[in-house]
Tab-separated table of C-alpha atoms and ligand atoms in Angstrom:
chain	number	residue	atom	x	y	z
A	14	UNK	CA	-184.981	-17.887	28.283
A	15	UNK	CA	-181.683	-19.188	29.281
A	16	UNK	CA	-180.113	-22.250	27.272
A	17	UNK	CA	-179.813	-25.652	29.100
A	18	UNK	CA	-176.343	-25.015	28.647
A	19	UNK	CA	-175.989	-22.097	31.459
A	20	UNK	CA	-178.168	-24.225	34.252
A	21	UNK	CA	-175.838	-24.319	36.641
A	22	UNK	CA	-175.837	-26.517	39.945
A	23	UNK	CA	-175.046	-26.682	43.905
A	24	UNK	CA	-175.670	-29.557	45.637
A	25	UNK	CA	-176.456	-29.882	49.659
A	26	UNK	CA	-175.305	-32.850	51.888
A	27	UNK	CA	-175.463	-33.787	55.176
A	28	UNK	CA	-173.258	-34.793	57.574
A	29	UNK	CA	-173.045	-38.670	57.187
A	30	UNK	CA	-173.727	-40.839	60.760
A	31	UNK	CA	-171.965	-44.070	60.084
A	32	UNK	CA	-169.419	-45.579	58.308
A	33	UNK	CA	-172.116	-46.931	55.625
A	34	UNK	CA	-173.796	-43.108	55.364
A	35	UNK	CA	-169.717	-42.170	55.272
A	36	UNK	CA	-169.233	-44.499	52.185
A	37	UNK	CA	-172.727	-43.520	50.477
A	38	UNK	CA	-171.966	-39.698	50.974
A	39	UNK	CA	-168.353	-40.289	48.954
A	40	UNK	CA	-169.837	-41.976	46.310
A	41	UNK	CA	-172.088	-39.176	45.751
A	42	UNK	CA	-169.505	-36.805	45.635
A	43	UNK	CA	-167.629	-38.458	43.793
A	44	UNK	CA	-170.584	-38.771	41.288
A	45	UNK	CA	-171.817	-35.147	41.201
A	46	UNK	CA	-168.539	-33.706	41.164
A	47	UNK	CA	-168.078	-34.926	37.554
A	48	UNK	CA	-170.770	-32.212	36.659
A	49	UNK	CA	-168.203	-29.266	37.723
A	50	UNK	CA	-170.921	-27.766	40.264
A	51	UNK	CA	-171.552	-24.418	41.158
A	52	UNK	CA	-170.877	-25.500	44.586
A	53	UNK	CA	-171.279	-27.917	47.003
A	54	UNK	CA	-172.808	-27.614	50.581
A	55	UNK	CA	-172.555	-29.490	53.792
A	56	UNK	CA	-175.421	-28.776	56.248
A	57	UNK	CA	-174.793	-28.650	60.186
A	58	UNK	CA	-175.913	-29.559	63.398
A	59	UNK	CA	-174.959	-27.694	65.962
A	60	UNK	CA	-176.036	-30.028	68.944
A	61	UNK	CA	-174.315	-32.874	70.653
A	62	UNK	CA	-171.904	-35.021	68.185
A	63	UNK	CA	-173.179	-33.999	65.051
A	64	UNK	CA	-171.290	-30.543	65.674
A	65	UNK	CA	-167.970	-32.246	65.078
A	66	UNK	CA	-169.258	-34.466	62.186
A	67	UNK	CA	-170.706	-31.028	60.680
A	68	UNK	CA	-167.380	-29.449	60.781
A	69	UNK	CA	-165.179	-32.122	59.886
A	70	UNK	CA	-167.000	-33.219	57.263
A	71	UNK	CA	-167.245	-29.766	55.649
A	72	UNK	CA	-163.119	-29.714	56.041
A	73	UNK	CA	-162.798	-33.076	54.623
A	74	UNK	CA	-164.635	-32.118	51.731
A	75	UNK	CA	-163.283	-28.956	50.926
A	76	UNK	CA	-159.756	-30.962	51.239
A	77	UNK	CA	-160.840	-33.671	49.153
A	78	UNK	CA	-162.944	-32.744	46.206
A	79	UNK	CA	-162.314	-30.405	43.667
A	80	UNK	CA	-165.642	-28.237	44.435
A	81	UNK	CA	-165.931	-25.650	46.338
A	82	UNK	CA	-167.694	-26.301	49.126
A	83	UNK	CA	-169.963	-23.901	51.571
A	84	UNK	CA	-170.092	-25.029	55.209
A	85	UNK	CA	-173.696	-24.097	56.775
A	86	UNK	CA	-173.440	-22.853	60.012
A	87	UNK	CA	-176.210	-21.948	62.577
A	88	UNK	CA	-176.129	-19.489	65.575
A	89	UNK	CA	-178.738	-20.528	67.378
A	90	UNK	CA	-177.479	-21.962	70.889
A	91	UNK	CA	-174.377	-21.004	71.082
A	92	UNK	CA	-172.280	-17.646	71.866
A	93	UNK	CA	-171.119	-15.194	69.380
A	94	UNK	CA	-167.571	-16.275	70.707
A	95	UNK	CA	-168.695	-20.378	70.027
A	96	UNK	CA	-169.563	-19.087	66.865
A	97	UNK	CA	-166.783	-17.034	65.760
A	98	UNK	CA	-164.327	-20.096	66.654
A	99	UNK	CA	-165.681	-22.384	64.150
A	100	UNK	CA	-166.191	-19.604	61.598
A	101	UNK	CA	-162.525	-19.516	62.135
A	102	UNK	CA	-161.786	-22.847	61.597
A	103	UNK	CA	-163.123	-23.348	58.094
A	104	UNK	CA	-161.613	-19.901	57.577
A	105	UNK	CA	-158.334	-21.544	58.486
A	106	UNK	CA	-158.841	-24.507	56.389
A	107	UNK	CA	-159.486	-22.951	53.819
A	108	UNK	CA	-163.076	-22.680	53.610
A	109	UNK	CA	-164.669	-19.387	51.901
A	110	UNK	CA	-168.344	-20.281	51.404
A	111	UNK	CA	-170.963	-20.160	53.962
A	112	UNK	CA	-174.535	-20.613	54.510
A	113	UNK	CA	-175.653	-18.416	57.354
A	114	UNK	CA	-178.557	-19.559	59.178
A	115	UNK	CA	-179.772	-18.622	62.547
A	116	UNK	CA	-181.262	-22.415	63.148
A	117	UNK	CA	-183.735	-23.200	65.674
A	118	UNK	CA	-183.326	-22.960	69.516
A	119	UNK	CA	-182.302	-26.613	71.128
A	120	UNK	CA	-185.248	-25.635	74.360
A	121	UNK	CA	-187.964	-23.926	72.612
A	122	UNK	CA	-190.684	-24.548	69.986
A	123	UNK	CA	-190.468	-20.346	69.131
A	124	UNK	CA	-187.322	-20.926	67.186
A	125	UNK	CA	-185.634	-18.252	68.897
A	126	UNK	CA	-182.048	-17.853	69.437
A	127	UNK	CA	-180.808	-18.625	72.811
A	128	UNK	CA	-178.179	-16.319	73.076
A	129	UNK	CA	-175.078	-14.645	71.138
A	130	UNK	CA	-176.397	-13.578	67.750
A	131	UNK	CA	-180.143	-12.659	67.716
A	132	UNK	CA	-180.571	-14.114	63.814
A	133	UNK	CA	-178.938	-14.762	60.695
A	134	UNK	CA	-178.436	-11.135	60.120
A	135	UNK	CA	-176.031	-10.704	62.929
A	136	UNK	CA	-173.830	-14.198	61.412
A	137	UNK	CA	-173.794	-12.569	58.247
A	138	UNK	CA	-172.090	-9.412	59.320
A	139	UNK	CA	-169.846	-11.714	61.570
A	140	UNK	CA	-168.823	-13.640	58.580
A	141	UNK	CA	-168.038	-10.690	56.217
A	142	UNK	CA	-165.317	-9.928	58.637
A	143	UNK	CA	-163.101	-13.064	58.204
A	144	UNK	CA	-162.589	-11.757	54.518
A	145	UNK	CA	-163.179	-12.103	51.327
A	146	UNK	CA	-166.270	-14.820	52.088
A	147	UNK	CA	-169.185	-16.055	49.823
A	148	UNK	CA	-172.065	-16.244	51.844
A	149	UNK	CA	-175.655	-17.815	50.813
A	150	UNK	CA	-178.498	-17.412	53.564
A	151	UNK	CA	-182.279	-19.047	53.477
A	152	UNK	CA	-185.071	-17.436	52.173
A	153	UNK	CA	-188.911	-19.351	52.596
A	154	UNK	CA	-191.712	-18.751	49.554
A	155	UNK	CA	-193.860	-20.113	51.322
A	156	UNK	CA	-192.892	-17.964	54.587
A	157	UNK	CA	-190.891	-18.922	57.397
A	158	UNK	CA	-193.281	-20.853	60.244
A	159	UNK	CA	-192.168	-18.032	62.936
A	160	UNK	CA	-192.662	-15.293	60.733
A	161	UNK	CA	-195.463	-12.549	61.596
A	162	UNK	CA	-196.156	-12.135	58.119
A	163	UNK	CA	-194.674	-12.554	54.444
A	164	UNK	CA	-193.792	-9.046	54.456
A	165	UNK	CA	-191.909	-8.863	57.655
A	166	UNK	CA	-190.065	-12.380	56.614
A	167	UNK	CA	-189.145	-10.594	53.374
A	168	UNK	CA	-188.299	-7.524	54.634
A	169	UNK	CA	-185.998	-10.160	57.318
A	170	UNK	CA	-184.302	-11.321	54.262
A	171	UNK	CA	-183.236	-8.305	52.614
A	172	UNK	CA	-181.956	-7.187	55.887
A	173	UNK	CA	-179.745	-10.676	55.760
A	174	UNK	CA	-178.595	-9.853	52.318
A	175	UNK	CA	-177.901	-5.922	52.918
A	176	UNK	CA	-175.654	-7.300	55.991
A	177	UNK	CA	-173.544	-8.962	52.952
A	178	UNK	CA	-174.856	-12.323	51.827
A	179	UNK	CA	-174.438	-12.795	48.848
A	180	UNK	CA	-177.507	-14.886	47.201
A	181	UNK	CA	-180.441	-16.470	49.228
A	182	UNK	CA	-181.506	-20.055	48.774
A	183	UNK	CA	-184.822	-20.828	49.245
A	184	UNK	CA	-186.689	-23.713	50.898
A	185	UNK	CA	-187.828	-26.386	48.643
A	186	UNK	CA	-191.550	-25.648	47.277
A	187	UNK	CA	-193.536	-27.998	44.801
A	188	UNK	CA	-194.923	-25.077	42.702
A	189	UNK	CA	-193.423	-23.146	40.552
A	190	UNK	CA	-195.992	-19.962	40.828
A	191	UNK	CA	-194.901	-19.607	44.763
A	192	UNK	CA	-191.293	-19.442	43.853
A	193	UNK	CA	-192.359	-16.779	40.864
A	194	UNK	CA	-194.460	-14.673	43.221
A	195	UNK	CA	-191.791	-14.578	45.788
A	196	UNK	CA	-188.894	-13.417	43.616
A	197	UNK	CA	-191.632	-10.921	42.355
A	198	UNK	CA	-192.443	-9.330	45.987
A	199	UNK	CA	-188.629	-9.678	46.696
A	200	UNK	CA	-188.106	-7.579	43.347
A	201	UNK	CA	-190.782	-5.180	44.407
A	202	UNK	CA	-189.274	-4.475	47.976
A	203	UNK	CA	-185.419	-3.803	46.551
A	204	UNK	CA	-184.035	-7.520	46.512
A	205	UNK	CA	-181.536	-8.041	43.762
A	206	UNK	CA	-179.288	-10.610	44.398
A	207	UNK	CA	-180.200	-13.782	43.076
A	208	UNK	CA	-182.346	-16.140	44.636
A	209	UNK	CA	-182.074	-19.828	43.708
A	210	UNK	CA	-184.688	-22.357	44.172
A	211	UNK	CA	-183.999	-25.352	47.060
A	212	UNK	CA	-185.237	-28.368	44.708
A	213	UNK	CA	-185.947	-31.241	46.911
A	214	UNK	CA	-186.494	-34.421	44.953
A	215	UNK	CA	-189.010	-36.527	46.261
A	216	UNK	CA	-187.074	-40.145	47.687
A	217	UNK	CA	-189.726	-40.866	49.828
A	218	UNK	CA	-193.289	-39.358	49.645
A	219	UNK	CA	-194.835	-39.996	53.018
A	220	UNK	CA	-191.590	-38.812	54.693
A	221	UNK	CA	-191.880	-35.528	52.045
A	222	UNK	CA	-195.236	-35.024	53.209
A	223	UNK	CA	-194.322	-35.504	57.236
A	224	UNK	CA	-191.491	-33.044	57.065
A	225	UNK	CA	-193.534	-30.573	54.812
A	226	UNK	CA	-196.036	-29.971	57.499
A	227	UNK	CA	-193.393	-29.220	60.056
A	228	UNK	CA	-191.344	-26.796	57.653
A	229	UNK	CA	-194.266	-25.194	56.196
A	230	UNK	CA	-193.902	-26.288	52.546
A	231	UNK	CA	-196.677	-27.038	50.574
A	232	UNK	CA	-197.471	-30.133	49.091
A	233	UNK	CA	-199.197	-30.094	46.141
A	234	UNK	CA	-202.835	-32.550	46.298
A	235	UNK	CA	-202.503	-33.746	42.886
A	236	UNK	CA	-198.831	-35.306	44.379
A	237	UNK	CA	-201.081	-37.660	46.654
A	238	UNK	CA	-202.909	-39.535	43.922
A	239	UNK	CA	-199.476	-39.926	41.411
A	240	UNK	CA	-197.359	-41.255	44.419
A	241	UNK	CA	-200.753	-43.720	45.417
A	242	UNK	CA	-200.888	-45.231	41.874
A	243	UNK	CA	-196.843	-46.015	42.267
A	244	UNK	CA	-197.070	-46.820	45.624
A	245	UNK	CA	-196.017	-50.808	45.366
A	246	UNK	CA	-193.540	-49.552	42.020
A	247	UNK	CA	-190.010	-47.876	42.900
A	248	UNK	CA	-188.984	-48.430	39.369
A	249	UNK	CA	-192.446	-46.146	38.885
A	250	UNK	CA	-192.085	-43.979	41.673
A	251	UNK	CA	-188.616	-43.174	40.749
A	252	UNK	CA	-189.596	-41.952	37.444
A	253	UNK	CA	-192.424	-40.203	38.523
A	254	UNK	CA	-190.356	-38.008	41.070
A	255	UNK	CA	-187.631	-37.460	38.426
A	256	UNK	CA	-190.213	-36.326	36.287
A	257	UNK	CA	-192.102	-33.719	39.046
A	258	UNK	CA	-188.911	-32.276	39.754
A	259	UNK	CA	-187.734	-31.757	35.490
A	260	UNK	CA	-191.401	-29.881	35.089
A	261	UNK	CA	-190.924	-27.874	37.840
A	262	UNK	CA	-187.294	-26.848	37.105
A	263	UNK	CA	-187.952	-26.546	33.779
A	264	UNK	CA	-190.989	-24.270	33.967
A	265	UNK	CA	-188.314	-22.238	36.145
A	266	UNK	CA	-185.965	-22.252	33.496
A	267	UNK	CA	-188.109	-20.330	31.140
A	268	UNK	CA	-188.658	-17.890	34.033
A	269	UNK	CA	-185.112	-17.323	33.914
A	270	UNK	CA	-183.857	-19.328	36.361
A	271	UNK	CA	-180.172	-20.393	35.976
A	272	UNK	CA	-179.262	-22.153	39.198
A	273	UNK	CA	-181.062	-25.063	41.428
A	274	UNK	CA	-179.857	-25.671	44.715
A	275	UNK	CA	-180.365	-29.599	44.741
A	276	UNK	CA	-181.262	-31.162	48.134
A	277	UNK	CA	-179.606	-34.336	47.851
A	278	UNK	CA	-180.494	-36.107	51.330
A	279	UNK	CA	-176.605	-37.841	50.158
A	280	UNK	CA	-178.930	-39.744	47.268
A	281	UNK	CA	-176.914	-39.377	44.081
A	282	UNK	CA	-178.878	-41.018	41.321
A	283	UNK	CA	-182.084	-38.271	41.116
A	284	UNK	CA	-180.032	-35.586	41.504
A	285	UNK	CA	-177.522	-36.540	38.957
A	286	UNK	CA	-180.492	-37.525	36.463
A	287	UNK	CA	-182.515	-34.235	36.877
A	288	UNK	CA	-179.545	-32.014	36.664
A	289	UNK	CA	-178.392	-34.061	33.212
A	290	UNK	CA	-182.727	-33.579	32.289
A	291	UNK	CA	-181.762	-30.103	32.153
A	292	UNK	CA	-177.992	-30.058	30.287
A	293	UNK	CA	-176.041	-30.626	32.615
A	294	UNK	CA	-172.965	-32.562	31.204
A	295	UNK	CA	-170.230	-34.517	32.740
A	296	UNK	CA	-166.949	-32.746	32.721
A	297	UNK	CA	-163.292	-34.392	32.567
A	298	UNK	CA	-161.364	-33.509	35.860
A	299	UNK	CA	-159.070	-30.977	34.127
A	300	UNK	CA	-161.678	-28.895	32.773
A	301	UNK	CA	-163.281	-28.235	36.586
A	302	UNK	CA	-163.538	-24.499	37.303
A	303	UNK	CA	-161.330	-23.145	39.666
A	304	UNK	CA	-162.817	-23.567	43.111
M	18	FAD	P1	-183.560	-16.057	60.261
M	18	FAD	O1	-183.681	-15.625	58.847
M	18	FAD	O2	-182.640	-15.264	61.101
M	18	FAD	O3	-184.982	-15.992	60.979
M	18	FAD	C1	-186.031	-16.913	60.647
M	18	FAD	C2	-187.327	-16.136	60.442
M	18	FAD	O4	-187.667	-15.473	61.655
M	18	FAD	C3	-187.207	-15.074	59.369
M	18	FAD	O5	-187.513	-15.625	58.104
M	18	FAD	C4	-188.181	-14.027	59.859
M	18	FAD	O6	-189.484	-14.316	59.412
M	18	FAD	C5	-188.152	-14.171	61.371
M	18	FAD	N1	-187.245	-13.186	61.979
M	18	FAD	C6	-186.071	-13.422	62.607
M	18	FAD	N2	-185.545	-12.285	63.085
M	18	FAD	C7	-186.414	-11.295	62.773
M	18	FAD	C8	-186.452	-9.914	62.982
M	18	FAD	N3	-185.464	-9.277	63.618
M	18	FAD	N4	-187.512	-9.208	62.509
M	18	FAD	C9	-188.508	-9.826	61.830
M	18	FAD	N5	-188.538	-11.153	61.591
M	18	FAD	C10	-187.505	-11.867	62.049
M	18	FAD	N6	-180.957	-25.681	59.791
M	18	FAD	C11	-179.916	-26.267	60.446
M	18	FAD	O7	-180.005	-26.517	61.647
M	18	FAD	N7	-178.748	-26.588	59.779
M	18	FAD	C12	-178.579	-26.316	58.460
M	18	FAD	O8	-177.532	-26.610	57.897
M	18	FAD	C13	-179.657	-25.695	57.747
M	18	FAD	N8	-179.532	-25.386	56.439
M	18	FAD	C14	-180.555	-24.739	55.794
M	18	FAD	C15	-180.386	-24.369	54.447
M	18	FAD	C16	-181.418	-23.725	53.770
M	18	FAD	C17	-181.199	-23.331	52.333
M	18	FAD	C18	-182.645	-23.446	54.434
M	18	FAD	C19	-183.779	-22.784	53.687
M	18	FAD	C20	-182.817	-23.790	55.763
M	18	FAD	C21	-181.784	-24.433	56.476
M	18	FAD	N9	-181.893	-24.768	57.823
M	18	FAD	C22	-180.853	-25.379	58.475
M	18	FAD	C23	-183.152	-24.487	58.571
M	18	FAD	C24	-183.085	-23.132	59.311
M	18	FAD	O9	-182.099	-23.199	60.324
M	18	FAD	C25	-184.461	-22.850	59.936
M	18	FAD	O10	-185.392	-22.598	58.924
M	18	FAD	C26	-184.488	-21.760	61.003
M	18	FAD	O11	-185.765	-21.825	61.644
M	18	FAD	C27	-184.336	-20.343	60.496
M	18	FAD	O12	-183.059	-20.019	60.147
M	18	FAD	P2	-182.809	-18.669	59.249
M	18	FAD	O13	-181.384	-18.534	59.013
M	18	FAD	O14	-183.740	-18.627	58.127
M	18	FAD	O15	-183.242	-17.588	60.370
C-alpha cells in the first residue's frame, strides 16, 4: 500500500468564459498550486471562440504558474496541418505536456473524425515528433459510448499508448471495482504504463447524473438517496461529496494507486480538501518541483 505521503496530484481546468470564470479560474490556481502538483491541465474546445480561449489560456498558464501544465488538444474537425500549427504553438511557448484526444465530430452524433487524423492514435504519433513531449491520452472503464466492445476500446488504447503516450487518464467512474477491473484487463492485454483515475467530485448531483448518461459513466443508485436526504443542505451536500470522493480514492489507494487526476470544473475548495483527505500538504513556493 502506498503512504499518503506519495499520492500525488494533477488537476484539470477549463477554459474560463468571462471575466468572473477568468478571476474564479486564478484563484484556483493559485490555490492548488500551493500543493506542488503533478501537473496541471487545461481542457480545449476546438470550435468557434473557445479555440482561442483553449490555447491562450493553456499559454497563460504555463507562463504564469509554477506547474507544469498539459494543454489538451483534440483532432477531431480539423486538418492534420490545423492541428500541427497549434501543436506548434504550445511547443513554441514552451509547452511539453499534452493530452491527446481525438474529440467528437462538430456534424455527427458517431463521434467520428471529420478529417485529418482518423483518432487519437494518429495525434499521438504527431506529437512525439515535436520532441521530447509528455503526453497523457483518455482511457474509459466503463467503455467509450462508440466503442464496439470493451475489448476493441482496450485494445484502441494500447494502440494510443504504443504510438508514445505516455500514461492514460481515465474518465471519472463512481466505483472503485470498475476502475480495478479495467487496469486488470489492461494488465492482461500488455498495458503497462500507468493509468490514473479521472476523480470527478460531485458539485452538483443532478447535473452529475445528466452528463453521466451522455458520457456513459455510471452512477451509482445508492448516490440518489444520500444526495435526496441533503438536497435543501449545501453545508450537507458538500460534506457528503467530499466524503464519496475520500472512500473512493482511498479504497484506490490501497490498490496501489498513487495519482488522481482531479476534475476540478475551476471549483477549488473540494478538490483542495480531498487531495489534503489523502496527505497532500501545502508546499512553500521554493520547494515546488521543477516543472
Ligand atoms: P479515441 O481514443 O481516438 O477514440 C474513441 C473511441 O473510439 C475509442 O475508445 C475506441 O473505442 C473507438 N475507436 C476509435 N478509433 C478506433 C479504431 N481504429 N479501432 C477501434 N476502435 C476505435 N474532449 C474535448 O473536446 N476536449 C478535451 O479537452 C477533452 N479532454 C478529455 C480528457 C479526458 C481525460 C477524457 C477521458 C476525455 C476528454 N475529452 C475531451 C472527451 C473526448 O474527446 C471524447 O471522449 C471523445 O469521444 C473521444 O476521444 P478519445 O481521444 O478518447 O478518442
Amino acid at each position: 500500500m502506498n503512504t499518503a505521503a506519495t499520492t500525488r496530484f494533477s488537476y484539470e481546468f477549463f477554459p474560463p468564459r468571462n471575466d468572473n470564470m477568468v478571476r474564479k479560474l486564478w484563484r484556483s490556481v493559485g490555490q492548488l498550486e500551493r500543493l506542488d502538483p503533478l501537473f496541471f491541465s487545461m481542457t480545449y474546445g476546438a470550435l468557434g471562440s473557445a479555440q482561442k480561449v483553449s490555447i491562450d489560456s493553456a499559454i497563460e498558464m504555463h507562463q504564469e504558474s509554477p506547474v507544469a501544465v498539459a494543454a489538451h488538444l483534440t483532432c477531431a474537425n480539423a486538418s492534420a496541418f490545423e492541428i500541427e500549427q497549434i501543436a506548434k504553438q504550445y511547443y513554441d511557448s514552451g509547452i511539453r505536456r499534452f493530452v491527446a484526444l481525438r474529440g467528437d465530430a462538430a456534424d455527427s452524433t458517431d463521434g467520428e473524425s471529420v478529417y485529418g487524423y482518423n483518432s487519437a492514435v494518429e495525434l499521438v504519433e504527431a506529437l512525439r515528433k515535436l520532441g521530447e513531449v509528455d503526453i497523457s491520452v483518455a482511457a474509459y472503464p466503463e467503455v467509450h459510448p462508440q466503442a464496439q466492445n470493451a475489448q476493441s476500446d482496450l485494445a484502441h488504447l494500447k494502440r494510443k499508448l504504443d504510438a508514445g503516450a505516455n500514461r492514460a487518464i481515465t474518465q471519472y467512474f463512481f466505483d472503485a471495482d470498475c476502475f480495478l477491473r479495467f487496469r486488470d484487463q489492461a494488465r492482461r492485454i500488455g498495458i503497462e504504463k500507468p493509468i490514473i483515475p479521472g476523480i470527478l467530485p460531485v458539485h452538483d448531483y443532478q447535473k452529475v447524473k445528466a452528463f453521466s448518461q451522455r458520457c456513459g459513466a455510471t452512477v451509482p443508485t445508492r448516490f440518489e438517496v444520500k444526495f435526496a436526504s441533503v438536497a435543501n443542505n449545501p453545508a450537507a451536500q458538500y460534506r457528503l461529496s467530499l466524503d464519496l470522493a475520500v472512500e473512493l480514492c482511498e479504497r484506490l489507494v490501497r490498490e496501489g494507486v498513487d495519482h488522481f487526476h482531479l476534475y476540478t470544473l475551476n471549483q477549488t475548495d473540494m478538490c483542495l480538501d480531498i487531495s489534503l483527505a489523502l496527505g497532500a500538504s501545502v508546499v512553500t513556493p521554493q520547494l515546488f518541483s521543477a516543472a
